[in-house]
Amino acid sequence: MGTSCFNFPLILFGGFLFRRYGMKIGIVGGGWYGCHLGLVFKRCGCEVDVYEAEADVLQLASINNQARLHIGYHYPRCSVTRLQTVACFPRFMEAYPTFSKPIENNIYTVSKKDSLVDFRTYCQIMEASGLQFDYVNPADFGIAGVDGAISTQERLLDFDEARRTFKEKLGRSLHLNSRVTSVVDGPDGAQINGETYDTVINCTWCALKTGPQPENMFFEPTVLLYYEALQPFYGALTVMDGPCFSIYPYDEDRYSLSHVSFTARGQYKTFAEAQAFNDQVTEADLDVVRCNMTEKALKEFPAFKECFRYLGPQFSVKTKYSNACASRDTAVKKQGHVFSVFSGKIDTIFIAEDSILEQLGFKSETSKIALFPDLDMENEESELERRLQRAVG
Ligand SMILES: Cc1cc2nc3c(=O)[nH]c(=O)nc-3n(C[C@H](O)[C@H](O)[C@H](O)COP(=O)(O)OP(=O)(O)OC[C@H]3O[C@@H](n4cnc5c(N)ncnc54)[C@H](O)[C@@H]3O)c2cc1C
């Protein structure tokens, strides 16, 4: 396995297809989705421009998040989101082997009191989805008030490594400090700030509206709390499923504490309104959030206060749509020459890639086969499981 983003057949076939069409692709947004899709089309031989409003790639939600490389353990109630991450995780590991790190003990448990599913049901769902795990004794990990716990293969994202690689590989295709103010579709292409492209891809997580968006979509200001460990912590702890908390490593020095009920801070119609909410949060507001989150964390992890010291907040904005099963799936809509990407999880960048390539006449099945030349399509489920195993070693 090399560090290159794609296997040879995709480069060959994609390069042939797009060079022949001589496509010029404009991408708005240099987060995970914009950077990945920029590389996809660059490697296909297209002329690519990625416009990012900030001074660097991977800003905003692309780094202000939990840094969890999802595999599926987090979504027992939504099969689409779970299976998207089950399918995409091995592809992420093959394409970007250096963008994540293992977590020694990545523990998932199910709260007796607050969870919407019980532990046995949770484990059955994970097993049925082809996800591997080991049963562990909750007490060995300082966990109380649960029926059981499992150790998983979920990993930690390395944002610095991803940022460095994306910047290097995108090279002159990348335009930083370049806010897009207009995307205009026309009969022969679409314009970004007056520059014409065959195809435009909006990767702003809907911050810029360029086409159809999910009907009940909203922007959610979020807050996670950073902590330092006062004594060696075993890895990561995620309590499922519903109004529960997680303690997850963020980088070498920090962990984040989040809680479904207190991390989400409201629902706004525009990205700007949600960001304005974050800008006005006071120290007193944060004290309340910290108090609430700590109280909840102490229930299933009673040693929380002895183990961690508060460092400060992480603010972000999440684009979501209302639904009962907490789904976070990735979807793409096309209107004229403009694609709008609705991002789910970070590793589901490949769902957007497949969808866009297919809509441009590049069959998604072809792209899947090209990425995994030996994929047995008849037996895809067990094949994905095998690759998952291989990817996490
Ligand atoms: C609190 C929180 C926790 C999360 N935890 C996880 C997790 O653990 N694991 C996971 O997989 N996912 C997680 N997510 C989801 C993850 O953050 C998103 O899937 C991901 O950031 C989407 O990437 P993106 O590139 O689509 O959008 P973004 O990361 O929002 O990037 C969009 C980019 O577009 C740029 N932009 C916006 N408007 C313009 C414009 N007009 N012109 C030019 N550029 C523009 C922005 O500056 C930004 O850089 C979390 C999200 C939040 C908020």
Coordinates of C-alpha atoms in Angstrom, one line a residue, residues 110-364:
V110 CA -24.1 1.8 26.6
S111 CA -25.7 3.8 29.4
K112 CA -28.3 1.9 31.5
K113 CA -30.2 5.1 32.2
D114 CA -29.9 7.4 29.2
S115 CA -29.4 5.1 26.2
L116 CA -32.1 4.7 23.5
V117 CA -30.9 1.1 22.8
D118 CA -29.8 -1.5 25.3
F119 CA -26.3 -3.0 25.3
R120 CA -27.3 -6.3 23.8
T121 CA -29.2 -4.7 20.9
Y122 CA -26.3 -2.3 20.3
C123 CA -23.9 -5.2 20.0
Q124 CA -26.2 -7.2 17.7
I125 CA -26.5 -4.2 15.4
M126 CA -22.7 -3.8 15.2
E127 CA -22.2 -7.5 14.6
A128 CA -24.8 -7.5 11.9
S129 CA -23.0 -4.6 10.2
G130 CA -19.8 -6.6 10.1
L131 CA -18.1 -4.6 12.7
Q132 CA -15.5 -6.3 14.9
F133 CA -15.1 -5.7 18.6
D134 CA -14.0 -7.3 21.9
Y135 CA -16.1 -7.5 25.0
V136 CA -14.3 -5.9 27.9
N137 CA -15.1 -5.5 31.6
P138 CA -16.4 -1.9 32.2
A139 CA -14.8 -1.9 35.7
D140 CA -11.4 -2.3 34.2
F141 CA -11.9 1.1 32.5
G142 CA -13.5 2.9 35.4
I143 CA -17.0 2.7 33.9
A144 CA -20.1 2.5 36.1
G145 CA -23.9 2.3 35.4
V146 CA -23.7 0.2 32.2
D147 CA -24.5 -3.3 31.2
G148 CA -21.3 -3.9 29.3
A149 CA -18.5 -2.4 27.2
I150 CA -16.6 -3.2 24.0
S151 CA -13.2 -2.3 22.7
T152 CA -13.3 -1.0 19.1
Q153 CA -10.9 -0.3 16.2
E154 CA -12.0 3.3 15.7
R155 CA -9.1 5.7 15.1
L156 CA -8.0 9.3 15.8
L157 CA -7.8 11.7 12.9
D158 CA -4.5 13.6 12.4
F159 CA -5.5 17.0 11.1
D160 CA -1.9 18.4 10.8
E161 CA -0.8 15.6 8.6
A162 CA -3.9 15.8 6.4
R163 CA -3.5 19.6 6.1
R164 CA 0.1 19.3 5.1
T165 CA -0.5 16.6 2.5
F166 CA -3.6 18.3 1.0
K167 CA -1.7 21.5 0.6
E168 CA 1.3 19.9 -1.0
K169 CA -0.7 17.8 -3.4
L170 CA -3.2 20.5 -4.4
G171 CA -0.3 22.9 -5.0
R172 CA -1.2 25.7 -7.4
S173 CA -4.8 24.5 -7.7
L174 CA -5.4 25.9 -4.2
H175 CA -6.5 29.5 -3.7
L176 CA -6.4 30.5 0.0
N177 CA -8.0 33.7 1.4
S178 CA -10.4 33.5 -1.6
R179 CA -13.9 33.9 -0.5
V180 CA -16.5 33.0 -3.2
T181 CA -19.3 35.5 -3.4
S182 CA -21.1 34.3 -6.4
V183 CA -21.8 31.0 -8.2
V184 CA -23.8 31.5 -11.3
D185 CA -25.0 28.7 -13.5
G186 CA -25.3 29.1 -17.2
P187 CA -26.1 27.1 -20.4
D188 CA -22.4 26.0 -21.0
G189 CA -21.0 25.9 -17.5
A190 CA -21.1 27.8 -14.2
Q191 CA -19.1 30.8 -12.9
I192 CA -17.3 31.2 -9.6
N193 CA -16.7 34.9 -9.0
G194 CA -16.9 35.4 -12.8
E195 CA -14.5 32.6 -13.7
T196 CA -16.1 29.9 -15.9
Y197 CA -16.0 26.2 -15.2
D198 CA -17.5 23.1 -16.8
T199 CA -18.6 21.9 -13.3
V200 CA -18.7 23.7 -10.0
I201 CA -18.8 21.7 -6.7
N202 CA -20.0 23.5 -3.6
C203 CA -18.1 22.0 -0.6
T204 CA -18.9 24.7 2.0
W205 CA -21.2 22.4 4.0
C206 CA -24.0 24.6 2.8
A207 CA -22.6 27.8 4.3
L208 CA -22.9 29.1 0.7
K209 CA -26.3 28.4 -0.9
T210 CA -25.9 27.3 -4.5
G211 CA -28.8 24.9 -5.1
P212 CA -31.2 22.5 -3.4
Q213 CA -30.6 21.8 0.2
P214 CA -32.4 19.3 2.6
E215 CA -35.8 20.8 3.4
N216 CA -35.4 20.8 7.2
M217 CA -31.7 21.7 7.2
F218 CA -30.3 24.0 9.9
F219 CA -27.0 25.2 11.3
E220 CA -26.1 24.2 14.8
P221 CA -23.5 26.1 16.9
T222 CA -21.6 23.6 18.9
V223 CA -19.2 23.5 21.8
L224 CA -16.8 20.8 22.9
L225 CA -14.5 21.2 25.9
Y226 CA -10.8 20.5 25.8
Y227 CA -9.1 18.8 28.8
E228 CA -5.6 17.7 29.6
A229 CA -5.1 14.3 31.3
L230 CA -3.7 14.6 34.8
Q231 CA -2.8 10.9 34.8
P232 CA -2.4 8.5 31.9
F233 CA -5.8 7.9 30.3
Y234 CA -6.5 4.5 28.6
G235 CA -7.6 5.9 25.2
A236 CA -11.2 7.0 24.5
L237 CA -14.6 6.5 26.1
T238 CA -17.9 6.8 24.2
V239 CA -21.2 6.3 26.0
M240 CA -24.1 5.4 23.7
D241 CA -26.8 6.1 22.5
G242 CA -28.7 9.3 22.8
P243 CA -28.1 12.1 25.4
C244 CA -24.7 10.7 26.4
F245 CA -21.1 11.9 26.5
S246 CA -17.7 11.1 25.0
I247 CA -14.1 11.6 26.1
Y248 CA -12.0 11.5 23.0
P249 CA -8.3 12.3 22.3
Y250 CA -7.9 15.3 20.1
D251 CA -4.1 15.6 19.7
E252 CA -1.0 14.8 21.7
D253 CA -1.9 17.1 24.5
R254 CA -5.7 17.3 24.6
Y255 CA -8.9 15.4 25.0
S256 CA -12.4 16.6 24.2
L257 CA -15.4 16.2 26.3
S258 CA -18.8 16.4 24.5
H259 CA -22.3 15.6 25.4
V260 CA -25.2 15.3 22.9
S261 CA -27.5 17.5 24.9
F262 CA -24.9 20.3 25.8
T263 CA -22.6 20.3 22.7
A264 CA -25.5 21.3 20.4
R265 CA -26.4 24.9 21.2
G266 CA -29.3 25.8 19.0
Q267 CA -30.7 25.8 15.4
Y268 CA -30.2 28.6 13.0
K269 CA -31.3 29.3 9.4
T270 CA -27.8 30.5 8.2
F271 CA -24.2 29.6 8.9
A272 CA -23.5 33.3 9.8
E273 CA -26.2 33.3 12.5
A274 CA -24.8 30.1 14.0
Q275 CA -21.3 31.6 14.0
A276 CA -22.6 34.8 15.5
F277 CA -24.1 32.8 18.4
N278 CA -20.7 31.2 19.1
D279 CA -19.0 34.6 19.0
Q280 CA -21.3 35.8 21.8
V281 CA -20.8 32.9 24.2
T282 CA -19.6 34.2 27.6
E283 CA -17.5 32.6 30.3
A284 CA -20.6 32.3 32.4
D285 CA -22.3 30.3 29.6
L286 CA -19.3 28.1 29.4
D287 CA -19.3 27.5 33.1
V288 CA -22.9 26.2 32.8
V289 CA -22.0 23.9 29.9
R290 CA -19.0 22.6 31.8
C291 CA -21.0 22.0 34.9
N292 CA -23.7 20.1 33.0
M293 CA -21.2 18.0 31.0
T294 CA -19.1 17.1 34.0
E295 CA -22.1 16.1 36.0
K296 CA -23.2 13.7 33.2
A297 CA -19.6 12.4 32.7
L298 CA -19.3 11.5 36.4
K299 CA -22.3 9.2 36.2
E300 CA -20.6 6.6 33.9
F301 CA -17.0 7.7 34.6
P302 CA -16.8 8.6 38.3
A303 CA -13.1 9.4 38.2
F304 CA -13.5 12.1 35.6
K305 CA -12.5 15.0 37.9
E306 CA -9.4 13.3 39.2
C307 CA -8.3 12.3 35.7
F308 CA -8.9 15.6 33.7
R309 CA -8.3 19.3 34.0
Y310 CA -10.3 21.8 31.9
L311 CA -8.3 23.8 29.3
G312 CA -10.9 25.7 27.2
P313 CA -13.7 25.5 24.6
Q314 CA -13.8 24.4 21.0
F315 CA -16.5 26.2 19.0
S316 CA -17.8 25.0 15.7
V317 CA -20.9 24.9 13.4
K318 CA -22.6 21.7 12.3
T319 CA -24.9 21.6 9.3
K320 CA -27.7 19.1 10.0
Y321 CA -31.2 18.2 9.1
S322 CA -33.9 17.1 11.5
N323 CA -34.6 13.3 11.6
A324 CA -35.5 10.8 14.3
C325 CA -32.6 8.4 13.9
A326 CA -29.8 10.9 14.3
S327 CA -28.6 10.2 10.7
R328 CA -25.5 12.0 9.4
D329 CA -25.2 10.7 5.9
T330 CA -23.5 12.3 3.0
A331 CA -25.6 13.3 0.0
V332 CA -25.0 15.2 -3.3
K333 CA -27.5 17.2 -5.3
K334 CA -26.9 18.6 -8.8
Q335 CA -28.6 21.6 -10.4
G336 CA -27.4 22.6 -13.8
H337 CA -23.6 22.5 -13.7
V338 CA -23.4 22.9 -9.9
F339 CA -23.1 20.1 -7.4
S340 CA -24.0 20.8 -3.8
V341 CA -22.4 18.5 -1.3
F342 CA -24.2 17.8 2.0
S343 CA -21.4 16.3 4.1
G344 CA -22.0 13.6 6.7
K345 CA -18.8 12.3 8.3
I346 CA -15.2 12.9 7.3
D347 CA -14.4 9.5 5.8
T348 CA -17.7 9.6 3.8
I349 CA -15.9 11.9 1.4
F350 CA -15.9 8.8 -0.9
I351 CA -19.8 8.8 -1.0
A352 CA -19.6 12.4 -2.5
E353 CA -16.8 11.3 -4.9
D354 CA -18.7 8.3 -6.2
S355 CA -21.9 10.3 -6.6
I356 CA -20.3 13.2 -8.5
L357 CA -18.2 10.9 -10.7
E358 CA -21.3 8.8 -11.5
Q359 CA -23.4 11.9 -12.3
L360 CA -20.7 13.1 -14.6
G361 CA -21.0 9.8 -16.5
F362 CA -18.3 7.9 -14.6
K363 CA -20.2 5.0 -13.1
S364 CA -19.8 4.7 -9.4

